[in-house]
PDB file of C-alpha atoms in Angstrom:
ATOM      1  CA  MET A   1     -27.205  84.634 -83.686  1.00 58.00           C
ATOM      2  CA  ARG A   2     -30.436  85.464 -85.914  1.00 61.00           C
ATOM      3  CA  PRO A   3     -34.377  85.140 -84.914  1.00 64.00           C
ATOM      4  CA  VAL A   4     -35.983  82.039 -84.932  1.00 61.00           C
ATOM      5  CA  HIS A   5     -39.682  81.463 -86.570  1.00 60.00           C
ATOM      6  CA  PRO A   6     -41.742  81.282 -83.604  1.00 59.00           C
ATOM      7  CA  CYS A   7     -43.452  78.130 -85.902  1.00 55.00           C
ATOM      8  CA  TRP A   8     -39.959  76.133 -85.160  1.00 54.00           C
ATOM      9  CA  ARG A   9     -39.891  76.378 -81.908  1.00 55.00           C
ATOM     10  CA  VAL A  10     -43.555  75.019 -81.392  1.00 50.00           C
ATOM     11  CA  MET A  11     -42.179  71.894 -83.480  1.00 54.00           C
ATOM     12  CA  ASN A  12     -39.214  71.683 -81.475  1.00 58.00           C
ATOM     13  CA  PHE A  13     -41.091  71.627 -78.407  1.00 55.00           C
ATOM     14  CA  ARG A  14     -43.401  68.512 -79.812  1.00 58.00           C
ATOM     15  CA  PHE A  15     -40.152  66.964 -81.134  1.00 56.00           C
ATOM     16  CA  VAL A  16     -38.270  66.908 -77.341  1.00 56.00           C
ATOM     17  CA  ARG A  17     -41.451  66.233 -75.719  1.00 60.00           C
ATOM     18  CA  SER A  18     -42.593  62.872 -77.913  1.00 61.00           C
ATOM     19  CA  SER A  19     -38.186  61.958 -77.821  1.00 64.00           C
ATOM     20  CA  LEU A  20     -39.000  62.466 -73.620  1.00 59.00           C
ATOM     21  CA  ARG A  21     -42.316  60.264 -73.825  1.00 63.00           C
ATOM     22  CA  HIS A  22     -40.035  57.302 -75.400  1.00 60.00           C
ATOM     23  CA  PHE A  23     -37.214  57.609 -73.558  1.00 59.00           C
ATOM     24  CA  LEU A  24     -40.030  57.615 -70.602  1.00 58.00           C
ATOM     25  CA  LEU A  25     -41.678  54.336 -71.351  1.00 56.00           C
ATOM     26  CA  PHE A  26     -38.291  53.009 -73.099  1.00 55.00           C
ATOM     27  CA  PHE A  27     -36.859  53.486 -68.916  1.00 55.00           C
ATOM     28  CA  ARG A  28     -40.159  52.124 -67.461  1.00 58.00           C
ATOM     29  CA  THR A  29     -39.890  48.704 -69.992  1.00 53.00           C
ATOM     30  CA  VAL A  30     -36.234  47.461 -69.055  1.00 51.00           C
ATOM     31  CA  PHE A  31     -36.419  48.686 -65.198  1.00 53.00           C
ATOM     32  CA  GLY A  32     -40.148  48.047 -64.470  1.00 52.00           C
ATOM     33  CA  ARG A  33     -41.970  50.910 -63.796  1.00 49.00           C
ATOM     34  CA  GLY A  34     -40.797  51.710 -60.376  1.00 45.00           C
ATOM     35  CA  ARG A  35     -42.453  48.483 -58.637  1.00 43.00           C
ATOM     36  CA  PRO A  36     -41.058  47.747 -55.271  1.00 39.00           C
ATOM     37  CA  ASN A  37     -38.930  44.653 -55.680  1.00 39.00           C
ATOM     38  CA  GLY A  38     -41.251  42.136 -53.549  1.00 39.00           C
ATOM     39  CA  ILE A  39     -43.919  42.908 -56.104  1.00 42.00           C
ATOM     40  CA  MET A  40     -44.324  40.623 -58.892  1.00 53.00           C
ATOM     41  CA  VAL A  41     -45.275  42.057 -62.357  1.00 61.00           C
ATOM     42  CA  GLN A  42     -48.722  41.375 -63.375  1.00 77.00           C
ATOM     43  CA  LEU A  43     -48.541  39.189 -66.475  1.00 84.00           C
ATOM     44  CA  ARG A  44     -50.380  39.638 -69.681  1.00 87.00           C
ATOM     45  CA  PRO A  45     -51.506  37.805 -72.343  1.00 84.00           C
ATOM     46  CA  LEU A  46     -49.809  37.255 -75.714  1.00 82.00           C
ATOM     47  CA  THR A  47     -53.038  39.364 -77.576  1.00 84.00           C
ATOM     48  CA  LYS A  48     -55.996  40.387 -76.299  1.00 86.00           C
ATOM     49  CA  PRO A  49     -58.363  40.737 -78.417  1.00 87.00           C
ATOM     50  CA  LYS A  50     -61.213  43.141 -78.749  1.00 91.00           C
ATOM     51  CA  ILE A  51     -64.122  40.648 -76.094  1.00 89.00           C
ATOM     52  CA  LEU A  52     -67.284  41.505 -78.747  1.00 90.00           C
ATOM     53  CA  LYS A  53     -71.103  40.227 -77.730  1.00 90.00           C
ATOM     54  CA  LYS A  54     -72.923  40.177 -79.806  1.00 92.00           C
ATOM     55  CA  ARG A  55     -76.089  40.388 -77.549  1.00 92.00           C
ATOM     56  CA  THR A  56     -75.366  41.320 -73.296  1.00 93.00           C
ATOM     57  CA  LYS A  57     -78.888  41.575 -72.270  1.00 95.00           C
ATOM     58  CA  LYS A  58     -80.322  37.380 -71.124  1.00 96.00           C
ATOM     59  CA  PHE A  59     -83.045  35.784 -73.140  1.00 97.00           C
ATOM     60  CA  ILE A  60     -86.460  36.499 -70.528  1.00 97.00           C
ATOM     61  CA  ARG A  61     -89.193  33.388 -70.439  1.00 98.00           C
ATOM     62  CA  HIS A  62     -92.191  34.771 -72.262  1.00 97.00           C
ATOM     63  CA  GLN A  63     -95.073  35.627 -69.775  1.00 96.00           C
ATOM     64  CA  SER A  64     -92.299  35.632 -67.248  1.00 97.00           C
ATOM     65  CA  ASP A  65     -92.899  39.813 -65.991  1.00 96.00           C
ATOM     66  CA  ARG A  66     -96.417  38.922 -66.322  1.00 97.00           C
ATOM     67  CA  TYR A  67     -96.786  35.771 -63.765  1.00 98.00           C
ATOM     68  CA  VAL A  68     -94.520  35.470 -60.532  1.00 97.00           C
ATOM     69  CA  LYS A  69     -95.230  31.780 -61.124  1.00 97.00           C
ATOM     70  CA  ILE A  70     -93.224  31.870 -63.972  1.00 97.00           C
ATOM     71  CA  LYS A  71     -89.503  32.596 -63.468  1.00 97.00           C
ATOM     72  CA  LYS A  72     -86.813  34.713 -65.142  1.00 97.00           C
ATOM     73  CA  ASN A  73     -84.795  31.555 -67.001  1.00 97.00           C
ATOM     74  CA  TRP A  74     -85.104  31.140 -70.257  1.00 98.00           C
ATOM     75  CA  ARG A  75     -87.629  28.409 -71.743  1.00 98.00           C
ATOM     76  CA  LYS A  76     -88.339  27.836 -75.392  1.00 98.00           C
ATOM     77  CA  PRO A  77     -91.916  28.078 -75.599  1.00 98.00           C
ATOM     78  CA  ARG A  78     -94.137  25.683 -77.382  1.00 98.00           C
ATOM     79  CA  GLY A  79     -97.648  26.541 -78.044  1.00 97.00           C
ATOM     80  CA  ILE A  80     -99.269  26.619 -81.501  1.00 98.00           C
ATOM     81  CA  ASP A  81    -100.397  30.181 -81.596  1.00 97.00           C
ATOM     82  CA  ASN A  82     -97.646  31.656 -79.707  1.00 97.00           C
ATOM     83  CA  ARG A  83     -96.688  34.685 -80.968  1.00 97.00           C
ATOM     84  CA  VAL A  84     -92.612  34.711 -79.515  1.00 98.00           C
ATOM     85  CA  ARG A  85     -92.308  31.098 -81.122  1.00 98.00           C
ATOM     86  CA  ARG A  86     -93.871  32.742 -84.553  1.00 98.00           C
ATOM     87  CA  ARG A  87     -91.552  35.448 -84.500  1.00 97.00           C
ATOM     88  CA  PHE A  88     -94.601  38.747 -84.741  1.00 98.00           C
ATOM     89  CA  LYS A  89     -92.379  41.615 -84.247  1.00 97.00           C
ATOM     90  CA  GLY A  90     -92.789  43.911 -80.983  1.00 96.00           C
ATOM     91  CA  GLN A  91     -92.402  40.318 -79.238  1.00 97.00           C
ATOM     92  CA  MET A  92     -89.424  38.982 -77.485  1.00 96.00           C
ATOM     93  CA  LEU A  93     -86.478  37.545 -78.714  1.00 96.00           C
ATOM     94  CA  MET A  94     -85.573  33.974 -78.787  1.00 97.00           C
ATOM     95  CA  PRO A  95     -82.080  32.828 -78.447  1.00 97.00           C
ATOM     96  CA  ASN A  96     -80.556  31.269 -82.004  1.00 96.00           C
ATOM     97  CA  ILE A  97     -77.505  30.145 -83.560  1.00 96.00           C
ATOM     98  CA  GLY A  98     -76.018  33.955 -84.641  1.00 95.00           C
ATOM     99  CA  TYR A  99     -76.429  35.460 -81.161  1.00 96.00           C
ATOM    100  CA  GLY A 100     -72.739  32.523 -80.697  1.00 94.00           C
ATOM    101  CA  SER A 101     -69.353  34.758 -79.720  1.00 93.00           C
ATOM    102  CA  ASN A 102     -66.369  34.859 -82.000  1.00 93.00           C
ATOM    103  CA  LYS A 103     -64.650  31.856 -82.240  1.00 92.00           C
ATOM    104  CA  LYS A 104     -61.152  33.519 -81.176  1.00 92.00           C
ATOM    105  CA  THR A 105     -62.670  35.319 -78.193  1.00 93.00           C
ATOM    106  CA  LYS A 106     -65.205  32.290 -77.046  1.00 94.00           C
ATOM    107  CA  HIS A 107     -64.928  31.907 -73.603  1.00 94.00           C
ATOM    108  CA  MET A 108     -61.944  34.415 -72.894  1.00 94.00           C
ATOM    109  CA  LEU A 109     -62.025  36.251 -70.154  1.00 94.00           C
ATOM    110  CA  PRO A 110     -61.366  40.040 -70.434  1.00 93.00           C
ATOM    111  CA  SER A 111     -58.186  39.947 -69.359  1.00 92.00           C
ATOM    112  CA  GLY A 112     -57.676  38.022 -73.144  1.00 93.00           C
ATOM    113  CA  PHE A 113     -56.932  34.598 -71.051  1.00 94.00           C
ATOM    114  CA  ARG A 114     -58.756  31.509 -71.130  1.00 95.00           C
ATOM    115  CA  LYS A 115     -59.465  29.857 -67.915  1.00 96.00           C
ATOM    116  CA  PHE A 116     -57.791  26.054 -67.008  1.00 96.00           C
ATOM    117  CA  LEU A 117     -59.032  24.458 -63.551  1.00 97.00           C
ATOM    118  CA  VAL A 118     -56.849  22.635 -61.973  1.00 96.00           C
ATOM    119  CA  HIS A 119     -56.816  20.150 -59.557  1.00 97.00           C
ATOM    120  CA  ASN A 120     -52.655  19.794 -58.351  1.00 95.00           C
ATOM    121  CA  VAL A 121     -50.016  20.670 -59.495  1.00 95.00           C
ATOM    122  CA  LYS A 122     -49.160  17.937 -62.152  1.00 95.00           C
ATOM    123  CA  GLU A 123     -51.721  19.372 -64.410  1.00 94.00           C
ATOM    124  CA  LEU A 124     -50.631  23.135 -63.359  1.00 94.00           C
ATOM    125  CA  GLU A 125     -47.541  22.511 -65.651  1.00 92.00           C
ATOM    126  CA  VAL A 126     -49.646  21.179 -68.070  1.00 92.00           C
ATOM    127  CA  LEU A 127     -50.045  24.623 -68.505  1.00 92.00           C
ATOM    128  CA  MET A 128     -46.081  25.438 -68.774  1.00 91.00           C
ATOM    129  CA  MET A 129     -45.573  25.965 -73.032  1.00 93.00           C
ATOM    130  CA  SER A 130     -49.401  27.806 -72.952  1.00 92.00           C
ATOM    131  CA  ASN A 131     -48.471  30.420 -70.276  1.00 91.00           C
ATOM    132  CA  LYS A 132     -49.549  33.763 -72.773  1.00 93.00           C
ATOM    133  CA  SER A 133     -52.677  32.202 -73.446  1.00 94.00           C
ATOM    134  CA  HIS A 134     -54.152  30.526 -70.628  1.00 95.00           C
ATOM    135  CA  CYS A 135     -54.804  31.077 -66.888  1.00 95.00           C
ATOM    136  CA  ALA A 136     -54.786  28.604 -64.465  1.00 96.00           C
ATOM    137  CA  GLU A 137     -58.356  28.173 -62.152  1.00 96.00           C
ATOM    138  CA  ILE A 138     -57.903  26.221 -58.473  1.00 96.00           C
ATOM    139  CA  ALA A 139     -61.012  23.887 -58.634  1.00 96.00           C
ATOM    140  CA  HIS A 140     -63.350  24.248 -55.241  1.00 96.00           C
ATOM    141  CA  ASN A 141     -62.504  21.380 -53.866  1.00 95.00           C
ATOM    142  CA  VAL A 142     -58.940  21.768 -53.568  1.00 95.00           C
ATOM    143  CA  SER A 143     -56.909  22.190 -49.866  1.00 95.00           C
ATOM    144  CA  SER A 144     -55.898  24.930 -47.919  1.00 93.00           C
ATOM    145  CA  LYS A 145     -52.119  23.204 -47.873  1.00 94.00           C
ATOM    146  CA  ASN A 146     -52.229  22.397 -51.546  1.00 95.00           C
ATOM    147  CA  ARG A 147     -53.723  26.082 -52.975  1.00 95.00           C
ATOM    148  CA  LYS A 148     -50.623  27.863 -51.364  1.00 95.00           C
ATOM    149  CA  ILE A 149     -48.125  25.248 -53.241  1.00 95.00           C
ATOM    150  CA  ILE A 150     -50.118  25.245 -56.645  1.00 96.00           C
ATOM    151  CA  VAL A 151     -49.693  29.057 -55.861  1.00 95.00           C
ATOM    152  CA  GLU A 152     -45.835  28.919 -55.351  1.00 95.00           C
ATOM    153  CA  ARG A 153     -45.624  26.418 -58.037  1.00 95.00           C
ATOM    154  CA  ALA A 154     -47.353  28.859 -60.487  1.00 95.00           C
ATOM    155  CA  ALA A 155     -45.059  31.822 -59.847  1.00 94.00           C
ATOM    156  CA  GLN A 156     -42.399  29.825 -60.988  1.00 94.00           C
ATOM    157  CA  LEU A 157     -44.042  28.875 -63.957  1.00 93.00           C
ATOM    158  CA  ALA A 158     -45.238  32.256 -64.794  1.00 94.00           C
ATOM    159  CA  ILE A 159     -49.411  31.113 -65.252  1.00 95.00           C
ATOM    160  CA  LYS A 160     -51.645  33.216 -63.975  1.00 95.00           C
ATOM    161  CA  VAL A 161     -54.303  32.240 -61.558  1.00 95.00           C
ATOM    162  CA  THR A 162     -57.376  33.716 -61.416  1.00 95.00           C
ATOM    163  CA  ASN A 163     -58.602  32.730 -57.888  1.00 94.00           C
ATOM    164  CA  PRO A 164     -54.698  32.667 -55.512  1.00 93.00           C
ATOM    165  CA  ASN A 165     -56.551  34.340 -52.718  1.00 92.00           C
ATOM    166  CA  ALA A 166     -59.287  31.689 -52.302  1.00 88.00           C
ATOM    167  CA  ARG A 167     -59.207  29.731 -48.331  1.00 84.00           C
ATOM    168  CA  LEU A 168     -56.226  31.484 -47.532  1.00 77.00           C
ATOM    169  CA  ARG A 169     -56.202  32.844 -44.129  1.00 71.00           C
ATOM    170  CA  SER A 170     -53.622  35.892 -42.854  1.00 62.00           C
ATOM    171  CA  GLU A 171     -51.325  35.069 -40.260  1.00 56.00           C
ATOM    172  CA  GLU A 172     -52.363  37.285 -38.215  1.00 48.00           C
ATOM    173  CA  ASN A 173     -55.955  34.569 -37.223  1.00 56.00           C
ATOM    174  CA  GLU A 174     -53.188  31.762 -37.259  1.00 54.00           C
TER     175      GLU A 174
END
């Protein structure tokens, strides 16, 4: 047997390692990442664009840091001599249209879904065709009995629910 150059051994090892990685990736997707049968696979959106915020800090009201009586909530300054309204250098910034979100990612949750408020099962079935882009959020005034029905129906339709555990009591307490 003729001697093999050490360079070929390294390249061969890399090939085997990458082949093994691809096989494991295929195996996991076909047979489901080794989850027990009782746990449902987590629903993912069709596309998940990177959500980029132009500004993450909140705009605070002028002189709210100076006086306790002036709350932090933004109010537009309207004074004739106001430095913030006149946009002097070094003053706090005012919100304007340029800080708006990208249309593609506006109202999008970090998971990549958009919220849709659901009050009953009939409204849930509206999401049947758009379950890859929208998720359901059960309204606050829905009873625990109806919540249970909505969550079960959502699982059948493969619709993600943002608040499935709200107002559910454990079996032990009942």
